[in-house]
PDB file of C-alpha atoms in Angstrom:
ATOM      1  CA  MET A 292      11.771  26.085  16.414  1.00 56.00           C
ATOM      2  CA  ALA A 293      12.989  23.085  14.440  1.00 63.00           C
ATOM      3  CA  ARG A 294      10.417  21.047  12.615  1.00 63.00           C
ATOM      4  CA  LYS A 295      10.333  17.335  13.393  1.00 61.00           C
ATOM      5  CA  ASN A 296       9.988  14.926  10.508  1.00 60.00           C
ATOM      6  CA  ARG A 297       7.733  11.998  11.198  1.00 57.00           C
ATOM      7  CA  LEU A 298       6.755   9.054   9.082  1.00 48.00           C
ATOM      8  CA  ASP A 299       3.029   8.597   8.920  1.00 47.00           C
ATOM      9  CA  ALA A 300       1.730   5.076   9.173  1.00 45.00           C
ATOM     10  CA  VAL A 301      -0.317   3.737   6.314  1.00 43.00           C
ATOM     11  CA  THR A 302      -3.954   3.989   7.332  1.00 39.00           C
ATOM     12  CA  GLU A 303      -5.650   2.664   4.219  1.00 43.00           C
ATOM     13  CA  PHE A 304      -5.812  -0.947   3.135  1.00 51.00           C
ATOM     14  CA  ALA A 305      -5.206  -0.911  -0.602  1.00 57.00           C
ATOM     15  CA  ILE A 306      -6.737  -3.462  -2.912  1.00 83.00           C
ATOM     16  CA  ALA A 307      -5.387  -3.491  -6.448  1.00 91.00           C
ATOM     17  CA  LEU A 308      -6.539  -5.936  -9.091  1.00 93.00           C
ATOM     18  CA  ILE A 309      -4.266  -6.301 -12.105  1.00 95.00           C
ATOM     19  CA  GLY A 310      -5.660  -8.225 -15.067  1.00 96.00           C
ATOM     20  CA  ILE A 311      -3.109 -10.237 -17.044  1.00 97.00           C
ATOM     21  CA  ALA A 312      -3.672 -11.400 -20.615  1.00 97.00           C
ATOM     22  CA  THR A 313      -1.188 -14.101 -21.541  1.00 96.00           C
ATOM     23  CA  SER A 314      -0.774 -17.347 -23.413  1.00 93.00           C
ATOM     24  CA  HIS A 315       1.293 -18.867 -20.574  1.00 95.00           C
ATOM     25  CA  ARG A 316       0.014 -21.694 -18.394  1.00 94.00           C
ATOM     26  CA  ASP A 317      -0.323 -20.880 -14.688  1.00 94.00           C
ATOM     27  CA  TYR A 318       2.898 -22.572 -13.516  1.00 94.00           C
ATOM     28  CA  LYS A 319       4.962 -20.817 -16.190  1.00 96.00           C
ATOM     29  CA  LEU A 320       3.412 -17.423 -15.460  1.00 96.00           C
ATOM     30  CA  VAL A 321       4.061 -17.919 -11.732  1.00 97.00           C
ATOM     31  CA  HIS A 322       7.721 -18.645 -12.476  1.00 97.00           C
ATOM     32  CA  TYR A 323       8.073 -15.451 -14.528  1.00 97.00           C
ATOM     33  CA  ILE A 324       6.199 -13.339 -11.963  1.00 96.00           C
ATOM     34  CA  ASN A 325       8.349 -14.678  -9.123  1.00 96.00           C
ATOM     35  CA  GLU A 326      11.465 -13.917 -11.114  1.00 96.00           C
ATOM     36  CA  SER A 327      10.317 -10.457 -12.199  1.00 95.00           C
ATOM     37  CA  LEU A 328       8.879  -9.213  -8.885  1.00 94.00           C
ATOM     38  CA  GLN A 329      11.328 -11.051  -6.585  1.00 93.00           C
ATOM     39  CA  ILE A 330       8.480 -12.748  -4.734  1.00 94.00           C
ATOM     40  CA  ASN A 331       7.640 -16.407  -4.116  1.00 95.00           C
ATOM     41  CA  LEU A 332       4.082 -17.212  -5.193  1.00 95.00           C
ATOM     42  CA  ILE A 333       3.205 -20.739  -4.135  1.00 94.00           C
ATOM     43  CA  ASN A 334       0.398 -22.983  -5.291  1.00 95.00           C
ATOM     44  CA  GLU A 335      -2.394 -23.359  -2.745  1.00 94.00           C
ATOM     45  CA  GLU A 336      -5.638 -25.288  -2.867  1.00 94.00           C
ATOM     46  CA  ASP A 337      -7.915 -24.109  -5.667  1.00 94.00           C
ATOM     47  CA  LEU A 338     -10.161 -21.170  -4.811  1.00 94.00           C
ATOM     48  CA  PRO A 339     -13.813 -22.248  -4.404  1.00 93.00           C
ATOM     49  CA  VAL A 340     -16.271 -19.707  -5.812  1.00 91.00           C
ATOM     50  CA  PHE A 341     -20.039 -20.109  -5.786  1.00 84.00           C
ATOM     51  CA  ASN A 342     -21.487 -20.048  -9.307  1.00 78.00           C
ATOM     52  CA  VAL A 343     -25.023 -18.618  -9.240  1.00 75.00           C
ATOM     53  CA  LYS A 344     -25.913 -19.866 -12.741  1.00 75.00           C
ATOM     54  CA  ASN A 345     -25.036 -23.505 -11.978  1.00 76.00           C
ATOM     55  CA  ASP A 346     -25.907 -23.308  -8.272  1.00 81.00           C
ATOM     56  CA  SER A 347     -22.593 -25.023  -7.516  1.00 84.00           C
ATOM     57  CA  LEU A 348     -18.995 -24.364  -6.506  1.00 89.00           C
ATOM     58  CA  SER A 349     -16.389 -23.749  -9.184  1.00 90.00           C
ATOM     59  CA  TYR A 350     -12.689 -24.087  -8.400  1.00 94.00           C
ATOM     60  CA  PHE A 351      -9.966 -21.824  -9.795  1.00 95.00           C
ATOM     61  CA  PRO A 352      -6.151 -22.158  -9.572  1.00 95.00           C
ATOM     62  CA  PHE A 353      -4.856 -20.002  -6.706  1.00 96.00           C
ATOM     63  CA  PHE A 354      -1.325 -18.874  -5.790  1.00 96.00           C
ATOM     64  CA  THR A 355      -0.369 -16.676  -2.873  1.00 94.00           C
ATOM     65  CA  TYR A 356       2.569 -14.890  -1.239  1.00 94.00           C
ATOM     66  CA  TYR A 357       2.850 -12.450   1.666  1.00 91.00           C
ATOM     67  CA  HIS A 358       5.591  -9.825   1.277  1.00 89.00           C
ATOM     68  CA  PRO A 359       6.628  -8.854   4.827  1.00 88.00           C
ATOM     69  CA  ASP A 360       8.587  -5.724   3.856  1.00 86.00           C
ATOM     70  CA  LEU A 361       5.701  -4.263   1.849  1.00 83.00           C
ATOM     71  CA  ARG A 362       3.052  -5.712   4.196  1.00 86.00           C
ATOM     72  CA  THR A 363       1.193  -6.829   1.088  1.00 89.00           C
ATOM     73  CA  ASP A 364      -0.545 -10.066   0.112  1.00 91.00           C
ATOM     74  CA  PHE A 365      -0.134 -11.137  -3.512  1.00 94.00           C
ATOM     75  CA  CYS A 366      -2.718 -13.568  -4.913  1.00 95.00           C
ATOM     76  CA  LEU A 367      -2.702 -14.877  -8.476  1.00 96.00           C
ATOM     77  CA  ILE A 368      -6.034 -16.327  -9.568  1.00 97.00           C
ATOM     78  CA  ALA A 369      -6.955 -17.876 -12.894  1.00 96.00           C
ATOM     79  CA  ASN A 370      -9.981 -16.324 -14.591  1.00 95.00           C
ATOM     80  CA  ASN A 371     -10.914 -19.559 -16.351  1.00 93.00           C
ATOM     81  CA  ASN A 372     -11.124 -23.120 -15.068  1.00 90.00           C
ATOM     82  CA  ASN A 373     -11.948 -24.722 -18.465  1.00 86.00           C
ATOM     83  CA  SER A 374     -15.695 -24.642 -17.777  1.00 85.00           C
ATOM     84  CA  THR A 375     -16.543 -21.182 -16.460  1.00 89.00           C
ATOM     85  CA  PHE A 376     -15.089 -17.714 -15.923  1.00 91.00           C
ATOM     86  CA  LEU A 377     -14.383 -16.193 -12.531  1.00 91.00           C
ATOM     87  CA  ILE A 378     -15.381 -12.757 -13.843  1.00 91.00           C
ATOM     88  CA  PRO A 379     -17.384 -13.333 -17.046  1.00 89.00           C
ATOM     89  CA  SER A 380     -17.344  -9.654 -18.065  1.00 90.00           C
ATOM     90  CA  LEU A 381     -13.528  -9.861 -18.383  1.00 92.00           C
ATOM     91  CA  LYS A 382     -13.178 -12.935 -20.616  1.00 92.00           C
ATOM     92  CA  GLN A 383     -10.107 -11.514 -22.365  1.00 94.00           C
ATOM     93  CA  ILE A 384      -8.172 -11.605 -19.064  1.00 95.00           C
ATOM     94  CA  ASN A 385      -6.511 -14.933 -18.218  1.00 96.00           C
ATOM     95  CA  PHE A 386      -5.274 -14.198 -14.679  1.00 97.00           C
ATOM     96  CA  PHE A 387      -5.759 -11.652 -11.924  1.00 96.00           C
ATOM     97  CA  LEU A 388      -2.988 -10.502  -9.604  1.00 96.00           C
ATOM     98  CA  LEU A 389      -4.618  -9.209  -6.447  1.00 94.00           C
ATOM     99  CA  MET A 390      -2.547  -7.003  -4.155  1.00 93.00           C
ATOM    100  CA  GLN A 391      -3.957  -6.401  -0.677  1.00 90.00           C
ATOM    101  CA  GLY A 392      -2.159  -4.400   1.962  1.00 86.00           C
ATOM    102  CA  ALA A 393      -0.105  -1.292   2.357  1.00 78.00           C
ATOM    103  CA  ALA A 394       0.857  -0.938  -1.307  1.00 73.00           C
ATOM    104  CA  TYR A 395       1.174   2.582  -2.663  1.00 80.00           C
ATOM    105  CA  GLN A 396       0.016   3.591  -6.146  1.00 83.00           C
ATOM    106  CA  GLN A 397       3.645   3.956  -7.250  1.00 86.00           C
ATOM    107  CA  HIS A 398       4.334   0.348  -6.244  1.00 87.00           C
ATOM    108  CA  ILE A 399       1.193  -0.881  -8.036  1.00 89.00           C
ATOM    109  CA  ASP A 400       2.305   0.950 -11.193  1.00 91.00           C
ATOM    110  CA  THR A 401       5.780  -0.596 -10.889  1.00 92.00           C
ATOM    111  CA  VAL A 402       4.290  -4.092 -10.550  1.00 93.00           C
ATOM    112  CA  SER A 403       2.068  -3.518 -13.616  1.00 94.00           C
ATOM    113  CA  ALA A 404       5.052  -2.301 -15.653  1.00 95.00           C
ATOM    114  CA  SER A 405       7.141  -5.307 -14.554  1.00 95.00           C
ATOM    115  CA  LEU A 406       4.364  -7.694 -15.561  1.00 96.00           C
ATOM    116  CA  ARG A 407       4.129  -6.077 -19.012  1.00 95.00           C
ATOM    117  CA  LYS A 408       7.839  -6.756 -19.558  1.00 95.00           C
ATOM    118  CA  ILE A 409       7.382 -10.527 -19.158  1.00 95.00           C
ATOM    119  CA  GLN A 410       7.688 -12.236 -22.505  1.00 94.00           C
ATOM    120  CA  GLY A 411       4.336 -13.747 -23.497  1.00 94.00           C
ATOM    121  CA  VAL A 412       2.257 -11.265 -21.490  1.00 96.00           C
ATOM    122  CA  GLN A 413       0.131  -9.259 -23.899  1.00 96.00           C
ATOM    123  CA  ALA A 414      -1.370  -6.937 -21.288  1.00 95.00           C
ATOM    124  CA  ALA A 415      -1.242  -6.153 -17.579  1.00 96.00           C
ATOM    125  CA  ILE A 416      -3.859  -3.569 -16.709  1.00 94.00           C
ATOM    126  CA  LEU A 417      -5.238  -2.185 -13.485  1.00 92.00           C
ATOM    127  CA  VAL A 418      -8.879  -3.290 -13.369  1.00 91.00           C
ATOM    128  CA  ASN A 419     -11.465  -0.657 -12.428  1.00 88.00           C
ATOM    129  CA  GLN A 420     -13.320  -2.519  -9.690  1.00 85.00           C
ATOM    130  CA  SER A 421     -16.249  -0.137  -9.369  1.00 84.00           C
ATOM    131  CA  GLY A 422     -18.052  -1.408 -12.462  1.00 81.00           C
ATOM    132  CA  ILE A 423     -17.750  -5.135 -11.749  1.00 85.00           C
ATOM    133  CA  LYS A 424     -20.480  -6.671  -9.611  1.00 85.00           C
ATOM    134  CA  GLU A 425     -18.532  -9.910  -8.951  1.00 84.00           C
ATOM    135  CA  ILE A 426     -15.675  -8.149  -7.131  1.00 86.00           C
ATOM    136  CA  GLY A 427     -17.311  -7.929  -3.678  1.00 85.00           C
ATOM    137  CA  PRO A 428     -18.254 -11.616  -3.398  1.00 85.00           C
ATOM    138  CA  LEU A 429     -14.911 -12.605  -4.953  1.00 88.00           C
ATOM    139  CA  LEU A 430     -12.930 -10.679  -2.328  1.00 87.00           C
ATOM    140  CA  GLU A 431     -14.989 -12.347   0.402  1.00 89.00           C
ATOM    141  CA  ASP A 432     -14.319 -15.789  -1.102  1.00 90.00           C
ATOM    142  CA  ILE A 433     -10.591 -15.036  -1.281  1.00 91.00           C
ATOM    143  CA  GLU A 434     -10.484 -13.842   2.327  1.00 90.00           C
ATOM    144  CA  LEU A 435     -12.323 -16.931   3.565  1.00 91.00           C
ATOM    145  CA  HIS A 436     -10.057 -19.172   1.494  1.00 92.00           C
ATOM    146  CA  LYS A 437      -6.905 -17.552   2.918  1.00 91.00           C
ATOM    147  CA  ILE A 438      -8.248 -18.013   6.455  1.00 90.00           C
ATOM    148  CA  GLU A 439      -8.949 -21.680   5.708  1.00 91.00           C
ATOM    149  CA  ILE A 440      -5.408 -22.130   4.342  1.00 90.00           C
ATOM    150  CA  GLN A 441      -3.906 -20.518   7.458  1.00 87.00           C
ATOM    151  CA  LYS A 442      -6.085 -22.681   9.682  1.00 88.00           C
ATOM    152  CA  LYS A 443      -4.970 -25.864   7.918  1.00 85.00           C
ATOM    153  CA  ALA A 444      -1.344 -24.751   8.107  1.00 80.00           C
ATOM    154  CA  GLY A 445      -1.749 -24.122  11.848  1.00 75.00           C
ATOM    155  CA  ASP A 446      -3.344 -27.544  12.335  1.00 67.00           C
ATOM    156  CA  SER A 447      -0.467 -29.257  10.540  1.00 61.00           C
ATOM    157  CA  ILE A 448       2.066 -27.423  12.719  1.00 55.00           C
ATOM    158  CA  VAL A 449       0.225 -28.556  15.848  1.00 55.00           C
ATOM    159  CA  LYS A 450       0.241 -32.154  14.530  1.00 55.00           C
ATOM    160  CA  LEU A 451       3.955 -31.855  13.764  1.00 48.00           C
ATOM    161  CA  TYR A 452       4.743 -30.811  17.334  1.00 53.00           C
ATOM    162  CA  LYS A 453       2.491 -33.513  18.775  1.00 53.00           C
ATOM    163  CA  ASN A 454       4.376 -36.115  16.714  1.00 52.00           C
ATOM    164  CA  ASP A 455       7.706 -34.774  18.007  1.00 49.00           C
ATOM    165  CA  GLU A 456       6.541 -35.055  21.618  1.00 50.00           C
ATOM    166  CA  GLU A 457       5.315 -38.639  21.271  1.00 48.00           C
TER     167      GLU A 457
END
């Protein structure tokens, strides 16, 4: 009997965090990443993160892109906002590229290698998330921020259609 080949659907939701050490400013790094990875990171509202030490919100530059073919969200977040660090234990890292979705390890390795080839990037390493206590709350903050962005985008579309009807 002939064997049928079937493609298995991705069942796991991968979360990869790539730390980037660079001397580039955020807008320049975004340009090089977009060019290198053939994506279109766009600047969104800064990411609000609760700072326990100051008992206040700190805001960090935030860029995002959803890749429909890979079914993966790309988020670039600055680790420093000139007053505090997003993840203080990783002070040598300037930016984090978060990949959430159906990305395979081979794709994550390819992205890391492509980032290393960008001129001015000293390192692009896959961050071991198990030893960092700030990761859990950070992922929650990112998820809530993305929901808020989508909600605001939906509200503006509704307003646009209401203006067209009037």
